[in-house]
Short mmCIF file of C-alpha atoms in Angstrom, two decimals:
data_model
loop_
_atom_site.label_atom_id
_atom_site.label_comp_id
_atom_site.label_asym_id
_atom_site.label_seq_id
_atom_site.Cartn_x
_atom_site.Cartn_y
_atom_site.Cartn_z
CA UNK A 1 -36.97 32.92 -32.77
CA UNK A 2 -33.98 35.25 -31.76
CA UNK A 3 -32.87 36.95 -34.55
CA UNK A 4 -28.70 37.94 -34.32
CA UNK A 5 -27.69 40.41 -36.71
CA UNK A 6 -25.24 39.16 -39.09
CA UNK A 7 -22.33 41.04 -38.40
CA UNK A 8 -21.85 39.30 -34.68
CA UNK A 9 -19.38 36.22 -35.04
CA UNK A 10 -18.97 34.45 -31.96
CA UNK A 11 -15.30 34.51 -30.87
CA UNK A 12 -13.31 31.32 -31.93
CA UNK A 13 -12.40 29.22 -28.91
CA UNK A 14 -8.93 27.99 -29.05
CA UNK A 15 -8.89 24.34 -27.67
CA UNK A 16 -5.76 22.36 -26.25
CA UNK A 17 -6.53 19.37 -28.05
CA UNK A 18 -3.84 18.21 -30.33
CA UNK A 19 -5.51 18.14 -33.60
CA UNK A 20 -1.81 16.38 -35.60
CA UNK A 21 -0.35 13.16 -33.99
CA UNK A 22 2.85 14.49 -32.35
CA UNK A 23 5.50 12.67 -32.08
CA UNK A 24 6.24 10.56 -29.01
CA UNK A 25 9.96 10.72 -28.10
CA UNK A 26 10.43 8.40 -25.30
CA UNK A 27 14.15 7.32 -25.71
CA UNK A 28 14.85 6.81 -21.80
CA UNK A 29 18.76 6.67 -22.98
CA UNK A 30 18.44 10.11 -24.65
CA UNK A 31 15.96 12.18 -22.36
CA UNK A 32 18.08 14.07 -19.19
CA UNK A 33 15.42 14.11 -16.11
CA UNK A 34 16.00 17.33 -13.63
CA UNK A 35 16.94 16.56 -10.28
CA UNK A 36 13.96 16.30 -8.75
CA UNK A 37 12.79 13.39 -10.86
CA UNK A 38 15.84 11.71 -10.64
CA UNK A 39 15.57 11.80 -6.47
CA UNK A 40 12.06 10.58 -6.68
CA UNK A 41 13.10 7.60 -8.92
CA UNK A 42 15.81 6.59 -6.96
CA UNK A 43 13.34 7.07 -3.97
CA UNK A 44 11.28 4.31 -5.31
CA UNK A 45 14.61 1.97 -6.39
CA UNK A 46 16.02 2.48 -3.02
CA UNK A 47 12.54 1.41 -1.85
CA UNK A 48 12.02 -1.52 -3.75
CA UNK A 49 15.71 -2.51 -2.55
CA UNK A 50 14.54 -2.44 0.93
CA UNK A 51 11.43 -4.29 0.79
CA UNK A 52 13.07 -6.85 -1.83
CA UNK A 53 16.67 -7.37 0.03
CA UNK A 54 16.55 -5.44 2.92
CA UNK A 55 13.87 -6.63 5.66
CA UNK A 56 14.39 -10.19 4.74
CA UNK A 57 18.14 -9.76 5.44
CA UNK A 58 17.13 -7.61 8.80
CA UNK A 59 14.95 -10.17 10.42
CA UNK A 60 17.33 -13.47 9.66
CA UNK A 61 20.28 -11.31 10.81
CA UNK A 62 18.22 -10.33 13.60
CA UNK A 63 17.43 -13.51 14.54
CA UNK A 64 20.64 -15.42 13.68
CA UNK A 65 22.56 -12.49 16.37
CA UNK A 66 19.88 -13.28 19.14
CA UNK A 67 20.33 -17.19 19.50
CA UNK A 68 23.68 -17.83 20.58
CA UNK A 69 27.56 -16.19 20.47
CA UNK A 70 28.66 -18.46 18.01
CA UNK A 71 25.42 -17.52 15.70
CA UNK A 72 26.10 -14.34 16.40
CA UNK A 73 29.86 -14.80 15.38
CA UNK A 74 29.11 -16.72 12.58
CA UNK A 75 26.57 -14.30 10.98
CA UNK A 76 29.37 -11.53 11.26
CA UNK A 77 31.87 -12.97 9.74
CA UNK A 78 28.99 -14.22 6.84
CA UNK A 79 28.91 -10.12 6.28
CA UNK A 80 32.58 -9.70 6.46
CA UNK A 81 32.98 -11.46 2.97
CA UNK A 82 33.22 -9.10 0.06
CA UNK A 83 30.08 -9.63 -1.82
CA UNK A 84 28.28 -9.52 1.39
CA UNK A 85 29.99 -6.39 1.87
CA UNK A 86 28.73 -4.86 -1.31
CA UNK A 87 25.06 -5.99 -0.55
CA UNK A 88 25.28 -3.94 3.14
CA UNK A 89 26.83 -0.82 0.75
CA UNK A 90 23.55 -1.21 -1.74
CA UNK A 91 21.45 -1.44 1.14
CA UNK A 92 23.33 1.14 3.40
CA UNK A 93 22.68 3.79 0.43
CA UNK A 94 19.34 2.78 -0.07
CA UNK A 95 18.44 3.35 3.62
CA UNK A 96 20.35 6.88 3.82
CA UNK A 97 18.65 8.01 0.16
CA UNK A 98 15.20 6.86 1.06
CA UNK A 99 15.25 8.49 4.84
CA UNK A 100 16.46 11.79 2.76
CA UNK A 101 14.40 11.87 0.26
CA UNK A 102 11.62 11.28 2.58
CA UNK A 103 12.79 14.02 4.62
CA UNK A 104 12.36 15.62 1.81
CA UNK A 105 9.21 15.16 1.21
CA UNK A 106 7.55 15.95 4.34
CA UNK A 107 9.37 19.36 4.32
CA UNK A 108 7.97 19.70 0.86
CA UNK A 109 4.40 18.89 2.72
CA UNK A 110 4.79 21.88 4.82
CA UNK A 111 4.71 24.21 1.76
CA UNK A 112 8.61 24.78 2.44
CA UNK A 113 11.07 24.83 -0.16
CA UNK A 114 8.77 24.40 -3.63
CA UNK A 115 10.26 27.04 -5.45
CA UNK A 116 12.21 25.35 -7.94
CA UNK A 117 15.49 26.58 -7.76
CA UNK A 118 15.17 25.17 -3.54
CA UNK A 119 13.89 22.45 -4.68
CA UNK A 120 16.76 21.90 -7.15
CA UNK A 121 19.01 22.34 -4.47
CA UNK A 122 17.44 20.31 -1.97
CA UNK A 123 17.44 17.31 -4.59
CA UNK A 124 21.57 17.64 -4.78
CA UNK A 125 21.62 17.56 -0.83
CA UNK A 126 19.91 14.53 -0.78
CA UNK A 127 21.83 12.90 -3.42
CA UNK A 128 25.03 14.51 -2.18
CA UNK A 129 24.54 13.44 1.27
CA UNK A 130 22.81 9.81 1.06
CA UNK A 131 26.31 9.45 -1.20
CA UNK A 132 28.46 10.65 1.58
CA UNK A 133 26.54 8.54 4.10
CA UNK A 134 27.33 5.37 1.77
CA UNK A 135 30.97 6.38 1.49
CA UNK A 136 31.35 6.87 5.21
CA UNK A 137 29.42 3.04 5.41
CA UNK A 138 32.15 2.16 3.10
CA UNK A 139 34.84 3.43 5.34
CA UNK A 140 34.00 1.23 7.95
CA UNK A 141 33.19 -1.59 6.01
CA UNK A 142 36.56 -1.60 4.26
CA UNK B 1 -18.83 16.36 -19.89
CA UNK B 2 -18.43 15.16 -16.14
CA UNK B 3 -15.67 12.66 -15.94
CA UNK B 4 -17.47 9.52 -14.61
CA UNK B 5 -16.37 7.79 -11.51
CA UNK B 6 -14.74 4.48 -12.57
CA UNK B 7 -14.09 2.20 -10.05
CA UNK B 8 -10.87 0.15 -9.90
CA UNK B 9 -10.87 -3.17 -7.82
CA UNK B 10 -7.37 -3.14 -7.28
CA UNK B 11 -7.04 0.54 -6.84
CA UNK B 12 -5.94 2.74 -3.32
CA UNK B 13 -9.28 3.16 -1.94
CA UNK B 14 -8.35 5.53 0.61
CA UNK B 15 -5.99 8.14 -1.25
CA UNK B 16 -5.90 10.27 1.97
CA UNK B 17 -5.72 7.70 4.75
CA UNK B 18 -2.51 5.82 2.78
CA UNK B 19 -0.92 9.34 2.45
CA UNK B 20 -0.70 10.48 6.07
CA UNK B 21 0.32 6.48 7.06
CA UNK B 22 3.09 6.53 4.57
CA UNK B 23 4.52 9.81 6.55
CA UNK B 24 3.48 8.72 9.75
CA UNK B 25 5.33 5.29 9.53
CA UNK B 26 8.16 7.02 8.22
CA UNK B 27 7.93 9.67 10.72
CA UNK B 28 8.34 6.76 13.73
CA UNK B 29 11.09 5.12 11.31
CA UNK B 30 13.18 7.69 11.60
CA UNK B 31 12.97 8.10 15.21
CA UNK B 32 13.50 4.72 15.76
CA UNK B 33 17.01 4.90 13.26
CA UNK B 34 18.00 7.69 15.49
CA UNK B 35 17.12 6.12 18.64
CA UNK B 36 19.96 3.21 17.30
CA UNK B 37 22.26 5.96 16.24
CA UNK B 38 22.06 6.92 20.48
CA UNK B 39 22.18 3.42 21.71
CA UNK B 40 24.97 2.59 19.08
CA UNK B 41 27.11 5.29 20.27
CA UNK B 42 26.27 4.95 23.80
CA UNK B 43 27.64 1.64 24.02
CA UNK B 44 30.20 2.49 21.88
CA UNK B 45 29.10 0.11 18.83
CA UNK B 46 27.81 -3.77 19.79
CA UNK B 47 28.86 -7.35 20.83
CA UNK B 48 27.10 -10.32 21.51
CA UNK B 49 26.64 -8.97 25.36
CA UNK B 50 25.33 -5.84 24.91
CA UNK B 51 23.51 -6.70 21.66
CA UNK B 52 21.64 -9.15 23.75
CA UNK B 53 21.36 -7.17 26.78
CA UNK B 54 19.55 -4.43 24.52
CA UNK B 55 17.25 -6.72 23.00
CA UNK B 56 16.28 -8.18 26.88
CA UNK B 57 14.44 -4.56 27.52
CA UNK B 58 10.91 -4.57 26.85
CA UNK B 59 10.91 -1.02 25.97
CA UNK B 60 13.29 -1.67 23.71
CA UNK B 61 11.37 -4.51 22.32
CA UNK B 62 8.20 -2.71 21.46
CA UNK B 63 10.14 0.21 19.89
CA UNK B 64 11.29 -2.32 18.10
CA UNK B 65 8.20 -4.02 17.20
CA UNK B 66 6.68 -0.37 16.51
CA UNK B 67 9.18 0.05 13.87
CA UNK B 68 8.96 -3.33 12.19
CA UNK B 69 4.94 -2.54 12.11
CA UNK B 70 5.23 0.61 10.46
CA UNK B 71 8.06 -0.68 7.63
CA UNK B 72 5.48 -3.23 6.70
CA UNK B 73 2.96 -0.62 6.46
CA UNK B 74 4.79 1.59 4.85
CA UNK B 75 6.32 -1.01 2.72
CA UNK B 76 2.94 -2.07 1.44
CA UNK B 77 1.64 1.25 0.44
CA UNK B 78 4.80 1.81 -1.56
CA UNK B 79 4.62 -1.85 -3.18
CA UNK B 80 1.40 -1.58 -4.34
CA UNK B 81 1.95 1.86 -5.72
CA UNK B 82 4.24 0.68 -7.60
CA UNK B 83 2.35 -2.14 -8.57
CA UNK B 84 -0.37 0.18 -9.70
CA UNK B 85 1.95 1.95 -12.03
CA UNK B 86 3.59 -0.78 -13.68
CA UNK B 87 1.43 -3.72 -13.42
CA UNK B 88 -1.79 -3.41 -15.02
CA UNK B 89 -3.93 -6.49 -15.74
CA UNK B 90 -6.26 -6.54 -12.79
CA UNK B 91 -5.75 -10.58 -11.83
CA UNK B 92 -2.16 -10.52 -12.13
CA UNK B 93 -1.96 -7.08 -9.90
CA UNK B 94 -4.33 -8.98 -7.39
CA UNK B 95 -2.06 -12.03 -6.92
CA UNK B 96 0.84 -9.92 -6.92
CA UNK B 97 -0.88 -7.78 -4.02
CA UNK B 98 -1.71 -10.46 -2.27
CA UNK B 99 1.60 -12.10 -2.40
CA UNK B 100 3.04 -8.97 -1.21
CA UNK B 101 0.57 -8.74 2.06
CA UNK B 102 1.16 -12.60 2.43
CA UNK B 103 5.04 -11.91 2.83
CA UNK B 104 4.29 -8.86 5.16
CA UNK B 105 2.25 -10.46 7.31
CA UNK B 106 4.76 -13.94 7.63
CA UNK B 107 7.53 -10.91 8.52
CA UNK B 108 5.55 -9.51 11.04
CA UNK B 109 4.69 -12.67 12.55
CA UNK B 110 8.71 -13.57 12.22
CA UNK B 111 9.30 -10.39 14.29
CA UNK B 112 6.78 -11.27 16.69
CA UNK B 113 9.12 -14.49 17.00
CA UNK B 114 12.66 -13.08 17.31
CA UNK B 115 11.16 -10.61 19.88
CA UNK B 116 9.15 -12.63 22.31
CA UNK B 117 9.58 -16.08 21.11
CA UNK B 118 12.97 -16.49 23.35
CA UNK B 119 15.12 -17.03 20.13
#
């Protein structure tokens, strides 16, 4: 039997385990994301945007532009009306925010630009400029 | 304690294989949207003529093609990541993932159509 001498204690171990229940303050209203999070949210809006509105709208325009003149006519002036107009804006920005933000990313993949004051400022150029993109969309919508 | 392996049925199987498509396809995406920038500006916008004219080349078609493939890859590992976060009884996940590969594979089909079907 090993015999320790009294006097040795062994040293506490602080562990990170909550030992109170801590609040949970989840008031989405209230809580103000940094950049970064808000690009990758709007990465995955814009995203869902394309998949939900945007390839279905692709392939019948597509389609509709191929067949004949007058299909071709007629599906132009379809997008000329104003709500139609708004739904090319939506998708316009959700293109342009999604390629940047996805640029992004894959620069982020090469190890470039993590620091987080780049990476602060990299998340205002692609909000900036996917907002400039939609505005110049707008332009020649309008 | 080791942290057992559980294994999720409707989980990404192949963490590492999804991650390099998803930048792949996006990768010949954005070639492709700059390759309509050039043809856009080379023709000085589109009409019905050149639209279809464009549209006759083959190469042109299986760029084309190439990039619908890839957005309906790409799509699909973004849906279901997204259905992985926010969707969490396993059936309901399952339909909705199949539903989702159901639609991707009518679109591709669809493209296949418009392309080659002489629409």
């Amino acid at each position: 039997m090993p015999n320790f001498p009294a006097s040795v204690e062994m040293p506490a171990v602080e562990r990170p385990v909550a030992k109170t229940k801590r609040p949970v303050y989840l008031n989405l209203l209230a809580i103000r994301q940094p950049l970064p999070a808000i690009v990758s949210f709007l990465h995955r809006v814009s995203g869902t945007l394309l998949f939900l509105v945007g390839i279905p709208l692709v392939l019948c325009g597509v389609q509709a532009s191929l067949v004949s003149a007058e299909s071709y006519a007629a599906w132009k002036s379809a997008l000329a009306t104003p709500w139609a107009k708004l739904v090319l804006l939506a998708l316009a920005w959700s293109y342009a925010h999604h390629l940047l933000a996805g640029i992004r990313h894959l620069v982020l993949d090469a190890h470039i630009g993590l620091d987080l004051p780049v990476a602060r400022q990299s998340s205002a150029v692609v909000l900036v400029v996917a907002v400039l993109v939609t505005a110049a969309v707008a332009f020649k919508l309008w | 304690m080791v942290t057992p392996h559980v294994h999720v049925p409707v989980g990404a199987h192949y963490g590492w294989r999804d991650w390099l498509v998803q930048r792949i396809t996006a990768i010949i995406m954005a070639l492709y949207t700059g390759l309509l920038f050039v043809v856009a500006l080379w023709n000085g916008g589109f009409d019905y003529a050149t639209w279809k004219t464009i549209f006759a080349s083959n190469a042109f078609r299986i760029a084309t093609f190439l990039f619908m493939a890839s957005l309906l890859w790409h799509a699909w590992v973004g849906v279901r990541n997204i259905l992985m976060d926010y969707v969490k009884p396993a059936g309901v996940r399952l339909t909705l993932q199949c539903i989702v590969i159901g639609v991707l594979v009518g679109y591709l089909g669809w493209t296949i159509a418009i392309l080659w079907g002489g629409a």
